[in-house]
mmCIF file with all atom_site columns, C-alpha atoms in Angstrom:
data_model
loop_
_atom_site.group_PDB
_atom_site.id
_atom_site.type_symbol
_atom_site.label_atom_id
_atom_site.label_alt_id
_atom_site.label_comp_id
_atom_site.label_asym_id
_atom_site.label_entity_id
_atom_site.label_seq_id
_atom_site.pdbx_PDB_ins_code
_atom_site.Cartn_x
_atom_site.Cartn_y
_atom_site.Cartn_z
_atom_site.occupancy
_atom_site.B_iso_or_equiv
_atom_site.pdbx_formal_charge
_atom_site.auth_seq_id
_atom_site.auth_comp_id
_atom_site.auth_asym_id
_atom_site.auth_atom_id
_atom_site.pdbx_PDB_model_num
ATOM 1   C CA . MET L 1 1   ? 0.102   0.180   0.319   1.00 48.00 ? 15  MET L CA 1
ATOM 2   C CA . ASP L 1 2   ? 1.546   3.679   -0.806  1.00 54.00 ? 16  ASP L CA 1
ATOM 3   C CA . GLY L 1 3   ? -0.327  5.418   2.392   1.00 58.00 ? 17  GLY L CA 1
ATOM 4   C CA . GLN L 1 4   ? -3.678  6.340   -0.050  1.00 69.00 ? 18  GLN L CA 1
ATOM 5   C CA . PRO L 1 5   ? -6.867  4.978   0.681   1.00 72.00 ? 19  PRO L CA 1
ATOM 6   C CA . ARG L 1 6   ? -8.510  3.104   -2.390  1.00 84.00 ? 20  ARG L CA 1
ATOM 7   C CA . HIS L 1 7   ? -11.333 2.945   -0.916  1.00 91.00 ? 21  HIS L CA 1
ATOM 8   C CA . PHE L 1 8   ? -14.367 5.202   1.209   1.00 93.00 ? 22  PHE L CA 1
ATOM 9   C CA . ILE L 1 9   ? -15.152 3.418   3.927   1.00 95.00 ? 23  ILE L CA 1
ATOM 10  C CA . LYS L 1 10  ? -13.993 6.101   6.754   1.00 94.00 ? 24  LYS L CA 1
ATOM 11  C CA . GLN L 1 11  ? -16.315 8.293   4.722   1.00 93.00 ? 25  GLN L CA 1
ATOM 12  C CA . TRP L 1 12  ? -19.359 5.961   5.079   1.00 92.00 ? 26  TRP L CA 1
ATOM 13  C CA . ARG L 1 13  ? -18.393 5.403   8.709   1.00 93.00 ? 27  ARG L CA 1
ATOM 14  C CA . GLU L 1 14  ? -18.433 9.009   8.748   1.00 92.00 ? 28  GLU L CA 1
ATOM 15  C CA . LYS L 1 15  ? -22.047 9.222   7.105   1.00 88.00 ? 29  LYS L CA 1
ATOM 16  C CA . ARG L 1 16  ? -23.102 6.576   9.519   1.00 87.00 ? 30  ARG L CA 1
ATOM 17  C CA . ARG L 1 17  ? -22.352 8.353   12.081  1.00 89.00 ? 31  ARG L CA 1
ATOM 18  C CA . MET L 1 18  ? -20.206 5.481   13.744  1.00 92.00 ? 32  MET L CA 1
ATOM 19  C CA . THR L 1 19  ? -17.184 5.874   15.600  1.00 95.00 ? 33  THR L CA 1
ATOM 20  C CA . GLN L 1 20  ? -14.424 3.638   14.945  1.00 96.00 ? 34  GLN L CA 1
ATOM 21  C CA . GLU L 1 21  ? -14.681 2.021   18.132  1.00 97.00 ? 35  GLU L CA 1
ATOM 22  C CA . GLU L 1 22  ? -18.448 1.270   16.971  1.00 96.00 ? 36  GLU L CA 1
ATOM 23  C CA . LEU L 1 23  ? -17.359 -0.042  13.505  1.00 96.00 ? 37  LEU L CA 1
ATOM 24  C CA . ALA L 1 24  ? -14.300 -1.945  15.171  1.00 97.00 ? 38  ALA L CA 1
ATOM 25  C CA . ASN L 1 25  ? -17.062 -3.902  17.523  1.00 96.00 ? 39  ASN L CA 1
ATOM 26  C CA . ALA L 1 26  ? -19.062 -4.233  14.876  1.00 95.00 ? 40  ALA L CA 1
ATOM 27  C CA . VAL L 1 27  ? -17.012 -6.416  13.006  1.00 96.00 ? 41  VAL L CA 1
ATOM 28  C CA . GLY L 1 28  ? -14.649 -7.805  15.277  1.00 96.00 ? 42  GLY L CA 1
ATOM 29  C CA . MET L 1 29  ? -11.472 -5.794  14.505  1.00 96.00 ? 43  MET L CA 1
ATOM 30  C CA . ALA L 1 30  ? -9.273  -3.836  17.008  1.00 96.00 ? 44  ALA L CA 1
ATOM 31  C CA . VAL L 1 31  ? -9.826  -0.090  16.944  1.00 97.00 ? 45  VAL L CA 1
ATOM 32  C CA . SER L 1 32  ? -6.282  0.680   15.269  1.00 96.00 ? 46  SER L CA 1
ATOM 33  C CA . GLY L 1 33  ? -7.053  -1.547  12.721  1.00 96.00 ? 47  GLY L CA 1
ATOM 34  C CA . ILE L 1 34  ? -9.804  -0.044  11.409  1.00 96.00 ? 48  ILE L CA 1
ATOM 35  C CA . SER L 1 35  ? -7.498  3.469   11.852  1.00 96.00 ? 49  SER L CA 1
ATOM 36  C CA . ILE L 1 36  ? -4.650  1.898   9.586   1.00 95.00 ? 50  ILE L CA 1
ATOM 37  C CA . LEU L 1 37  ? -7.102  0.500   7.287   1.00 94.00 ? 51  LEU L CA 1
ATOM 38  C CA . GLU L 1 38  ? -8.977  4.036   7.316   1.00 94.00 ? 52  GLU L CA 1
ATOM 39  C CA . ASN L 1 39  ? -5.531  5.523   6.487   1.00 91.00 ? 53  ASN L CA 1
ATOM 40  C CA . GLY L 1 40  ? -4.481  3.476   3.843   1.00 89.00 ? 54  GLY L CA 1
ATOM 41  C CA . LYS L 1 41  ? -1.563  1.910   5.877   1.00 90.00 ? 55  LYS L CA 1
ATOM 42  C CA . SER L 1 42  ? -2.932  -1.728  5.313   1.00 88.00 ? 56  SER L CA 1
ATOM 43  C CA . GLY L 1 43  ? -5.107  -3.608  3.043   1.00 88.00 ? 57  GLY L CA 1
ATOM 44  C CA . TYR L 1 44  ? -8.161  -5.254  3.409   1.00 91.00 ? 58  TYR L CA 1
ATOM 45  C CA . SER L 1 45  ? -9.584  -9.219  2.675   1.00 92.00 ? 59  SER L CA 1
ATOM 46  C CA . GLN L 1 46  ? -12.667 -9.758  0.827   1.00 93.00 ? 60  GLN L CA 1
ATOM 47  C CA . GLN L 1 47  ? -14.417 -10.898 4.226   1.00 95.00 ? 61  GLN L CA 1
ATOM 48  C CA . THR L 1 48  ? -13.466 -7.918  6.190   1.00 94.00 ? 62  THR L CA 1
ATOM 49  C CA . LEU L 1 49  ? -14.532 -5.722  3.142   1.00 94.00 ? 63  LEU L CA 1
ATOM 50  C CA . GLU L 1 50  ? -18.172 -7.578  3.523   1.00 93.00 ? 64  GLU L CA 1
ATOM 51  C CA . ALA L 1 51  ? -18.191 -7.315  7.036   1.00 95.00 ? 65  ALA L CA 1
ATOM 52  C CA . ILE L 1 52  ? -17.660 -3.430  7.132   1.00 95.00 ? 66  ILE L CA 1
ATOM 53  C CA . ALA L 1 53  ? -19.851 -3.372  4.570   1.00 92.00 ? 67  ALA L CA 1
ATOM 54  C CA . ALA L 1 54  ? -22.641 -4.826  6.380   1.00 91.00 ? 68  ALA L CA 1
ATOM 55  C CA . ALA L 1 55  ? -22.149 -2.941  9.353   1.00 92.00 ? 69  ALA L CA 1
ATOM 56  C CA . LEU L 1 56  ? -22.173 0.197   7.572   1.00 90.00 ? 70  LEU L CA 1
ATOM 57  C CA . GLY L 1 57  ? -25.479 -0.944  5.359   1.00 86.00 ? 71  GLY L CA 1
ATOM 58  C CA . CYS L 1 58  ? -23.863 -0.499  1.840   1.00 87.00 ? 72  CYS L CA 1
ATOM 59  C CA . THR L 1 59  ? -22.397 -2.887  -0.351  1.00 87.00 ? 73  THR L CA 1
ATOM 60  C CA . PRO L 1 60  ? -18.484 -4.125  -0.557  1.00 90.00 ? 74  PRO L CA 1
ATOM 61  C CA . ALA L 1 61  ? -18.554 -2.208  -4.609  1.00 88.00 ? 75  ALA L CA 1
ATOM 62  C CA . ASP L 1 62  ? -20.148 1.062   -2.836  1.00 87.00 ? 76  ASP L CA 1
ATOM 63  C CA . LEU L 1 63  ? -16.964 1.048   -0.062  1.00 91.00 ? 77  LEU L CA 1
ATOM 64  C CA . ILE L 1 64  ? -14.454 0.573   -3.176  1.00 90.00 ? 78  ILE L CA 1
ATOM 65  C CA . SER L 1 65  ? -16.118 2.689   -6.149  1.00 87.00 ? 79  SER L CA 1
ATOM 66  C CA . ARG L 1 66  ? -18.253 5.613   -4.324  1.00 85.00 ? 80  ARG L CA 1
ATOM 67  C CA . PRO L 1 67  ? -18.574 7.670   -1.564  1.00 86.00 ? 81  PRO L CA 1
ATOM 68  C CA . PRO L 1 68  ? -21.595 7.968   0.148   1.00 83.00 ? 82  PRO L CA 1
ATOM 69  C CA . ALA L 1 69  ? -24.386 10.169  -1.527  1.00 71.00 ? 83  ALA L CA 1
ATOM 70  C CA . ASN L 1 70  ? -26.457 13.059  0.106   1.00 56.00 ? 84  ASN L CA 1
ATOM 71  C CA . ASP L 1 71  ? -28.820 13.027  2.490   1.00 45.00 ? 85  ASP L CA 1
ATOM 72  C CA . ASN L 1 72  ? -31.127 12.387  0.044   1.00 52.00 ? 86  ASN L CA 1
ATOM 73  C CA . ASP L 1 73  ? -29.720 8.924   -0.806  1.00 59.00 ? 87  ASP L CA 1
ATOM 74  C CA . TRP L 1 74  ? -32.838 6.432   -1.929  1.00 63.00 ? 88  TRP L CA 1
ATOM 75  C CA . ARG L 1 75  ? -30.646 3.417   -0.212  1.00 65.00 ? 89  ARG L CA 1
ATOM 76  C CA . ALA L 1 76  ? -29.809 4.800   3.255   1.00 67.00 ? 90  ALA L CA 1
ATOM 77  C CA . LYS L 1 77  ? -33.744 5.945   3.671   1.00 68.00 ? 91  LYS L CA 1
ATOM 78  C CA . ALA L 1 78  ? -35.106 2.392   2.314   1.00 70.00 ? 92  ALA L CA 1
ATOM 79  C CA . ARG L 1 79  ? -32.866 0.577   4.710   1.00 72.00 ? 93  ARG L CA 1
ATOM 80  C CA . GLU L 1 80  ? -34.523 2.929   7.166   1.00 75.00 ? 94  GLU L CA 1
ATOM 81  C CA . ALA L 1 81  ? -37.900 1.948   5.928   1.00 75.00 ? 95  ALA L CA 1
ATOM 82  C CA . VAL L 1 82  ? -37.198 -1.965  6.487   1.00 75.00 ? 96  VAL L CA 1
ATOM 83  C CA . GLN L 1 83  ? -35.850 -1.345  9.808   1.00 77.00 ? 97  GLN L CA 1
ATOM 84  C CA . LEU L 1 84  ? -39.024 0.368   10.998  1.00 79.00 ? 98  LEU L CA 1
ATOM 85  C CA . ALA L 1 85  ? -41.121 -1.885  9.254   1.00 80.00 ? 99  ALA L CA 1
ATOM 86  C CA . ILE L 1 86  ? -38.937 -4.861  11.475  1.00 79.00 ? 100 ILE L CA 1
ATOM 87  C CA . GLU L 1 87  ? -39.496 -2.956  14.574  1.00 82.00 ? 101 GLU L CA 1
ATOM 88  C CA . ALA L 1 88  ? -43.366 -2.350  14.043  1.00 84.00 ? 102 ALA L CA 1
ATOM 89  C CA . GLY L 1 89  ? -43.718 -5.943  14.299  1.00 85.00 ? 103 GLY L CA 1
ATOM 90  C CA . THR L 1 90  ? -44.118 -7.060  10.686  1.00 82.00 ? 104 THR L CA 1
ATOM 91  C CA . ASP L 1 91  ? -42.525 -10.182 9.457   1.00 80.00 ? 105 ASP L CA 1
ATOM 92  C CA . ARG L 1 92  ? -38.974 -10.130 8.766   1.00 76.00 ? 106 ARG L CA 1
ATOM 93  C CA . GLN L 1 93  ? -39.555 -12.367 5.415   1.00 80.00 ? 107 GLN L CA 1
ATOM 94  C CA . ASP L 1 94  ? -42.292 -10.153 4.383   1.00 80.00 ? 108 ASP L CA 1
ATOM 95  C CA . VAL L 1 95  ? -39.985 -7.523  5.274   1.00 75.00 ? 109 VAL L CA 1
ATOM 96  C CA . MET L 1 96  ? -37.161 -8.935  3.254   1.00 75.00 ? 110 MET L CA 1
ATOM 97  C CA . ASP L 1 97  ? -39.408 -9.695  0.033   1.00 79.00 ? 111 ASP L CA 1
ATOM 98  C CA . GLU L 1 98  ? -40.643 -6.585  -0.286  1.00 79.00 ? 112 GLU L CA 1
ATOM 99  C CA . PHE L 1 99  ? -37.365 -4.897  0.100   1.00 73.00 ? 113 PHE L CA 1
ATOM 100 C CA . LEU L 1 100 ? -36.070 -6.852  -2.760  1.00 77.00 ? 114 LEU L CA 1
ATOM 101 C CA . LYS L 1 101 ? -38.939 -5.829  -4.740  1.00 80.00 ? 115 LYS L CA 1
ATOM 102 C CA . LEU L 1 102 ? -38.614 -2.297  -4.418  1.00 77.00 ? 116 LEU L CA 1
ATOM 103 C CA . MET L 1 103 ? -34.772 -2.142  -4.649  1.00 74.00 ? 117 MET L CA 1
ATOM 104 C CA . GLN L 1 104 ? -34.797 -4.006  -7.996  1.00 79.00 ? 118 GLN L CA 1
ATOM 105 C CA . LEU L 1 105 ? -37.659 -1.115  -8.687  1.00 81.00 ? 119 LEU L CA 1
ATOM 106 C CA . ALA L 1 106 ? -35.196 1.563   -7.470  1.00 77.00 ? 120 ALA L CA 1
ATOM 107 C CA . ARG L 1 107 ? -32.327 0.290   -9.349  1.00 77.00 ? 121 ARG L CA 1
ATOM 108 C CA . ASP L 1 108 ? -34.650 0.154   -12.403 1.00 80.00 ? 122 ASP L CA 1
ATOM 109 C CA . LEU L 1 109 ? -35.949 3.723   -11.913 1.00 78.00 ? 123 LEU L CA 1
ATOM 110 C CA . GLU L 1 110 ? -32.275 4.743   -11.079 1.00 77.00 ? 124 GLU L CA 1
ATOM 111 C CA . LYS L 1 111 ? -30.735 3.601   -14.630 1.00 78.00 ? 125 LYS L CA 1
ATOM 112 C CA . SER L 1 112 ? -34.022 4.603   -16.989 1.00 81.00 ? 126 SER L CA 1
ATOM 113 C CA . HIS L 1 113 ? -34.847 7.915   -15.291 1.00 79.00 ? 127 HIS L CA 1
ATOM 114 C CA . PRO L 1 114 ? -32.172 9.339   -12.101 1.00 75.00 ? 128 PRO L CA 1
ATOM 115 C CA . GLU L 1 115 ? -33.876 12.571  -12.407 1.00 77.00 ? 129 GLU L CA 1
ATOM 116 C CA . ARG L 1 116 ? -37.299 11.200  -10.761 1.00 78.00 ? 130 ARG L CA 1
ATOM 117 C CA . VAL L 1 117 ? -35.402 9.332   -7.799  1.00 74.00 ? 131 VAL L CA 1
ATOM 118 C CA . PRO L 1 118 ? -36.189 12.283  -5.435  1.00 76.00 ? 132 PRO L CA 1
ATOM 119 C CA . GLU L 1 119 ? -39.897 12.286  -6.643  1.00 78.00 ? 133 GLU L CA 1
ATOM 120 C CA . ALA L 1 120 ? -40.194 8.754   -5.865  1.00 77.00 ? 134 ALA L CA 1
ATOM 121 C CA . ILE L 1 121 ? -38.401 8.851   -2.512  1.00 74.00 ? 135 ILE L CA 1
ATOM 122 C CA . GLU L 1 122 ? -40.925 11.695  -1.718  1.00 74.00 ? 136 GLU L CA 1
ATOM 123 C CA . ALA L 1 123 ? -43.716 9.975   -2.500  1.00 75.00 ? 137 ALA L CA 1
ATOM 124 C CA . ALA L 1 124 ? -42.746 7.284   -0.308  1.00 72.00 ? 138 ALA L CA 1
ATOM 125 C CA . GLN L 1 125 ? -41.991 9.457   2.537   1.00 69.00 ? 139 GLN L CA 1
ATOM 126 C CA . ARG L 1 126 ? -45.531 10.773  2.468   1.00 72.00 ? 140 ARG L CA 1
ATOM 127 C CA . LEU L 1 127 ? -46.857 6.965   2.320   1.00 70.00 ? 141 LEU L CA 1
ATOM 128 C CA . LEU L 1 128 ? -45.039 6.099   5.063   1.00 64.00 ? 142 LEU L CA 1
ATOM 129 C CA . SER L 1 129 ? -45.833 9.311   6.977   1.00 64.00 ? 143 SER L CA 1
ATOM 130 C CA . ARG L 1 130 ? -49.345 8.545   6.249   1.00 59.00 ? 144 ARG L CA 1
ATOM 131 C CA . THR L 1 131 ? -48.965 4.641   7.921   1.00 51.00 ? 145 THR L CA 1
ATOM 132 C CA . ASP L 1 132 ? -47.276 6.164   10.591  1.00 51.00 ? 146 ASP L CA 1
ATOM 133 C CA . ASN L 1 133 ? -50.150 8.906   11.152  1.00 51.00 ? 147 ASN L CA 1
ATOM 134 C CA . HIS L 1 134 ? -52.754 5.809   11.525  1.00 47.00 ? 148 HIS L CA 1
#
């Protein structure tokens, strides 16, 4: 390694408002290991990358290909909606099945009409807020 990180782990961790200690605990690493990794002084294994991605709620590809998006990131909002549904008592498998369908629709929308993604997020938020009020 040449000291320059070839990933966006730190940015994703900060976006999720996690400390290095919280991330280290979530993936079973030492805090110093996270620090060394984030600073580009050490490489990572595929297993480590997958564990970090799971802890940060993104994909391994996200960690190595792009920094996190702004607060309108539909992926983060979708994860939050799934968590809320599970906390509300919805069967986990039902939530996951519907989530996978939603993710495919979101991918299709993002590919074909990226300009419409914010509008779709707003519509989903309105729907969720109506559901919360009942």
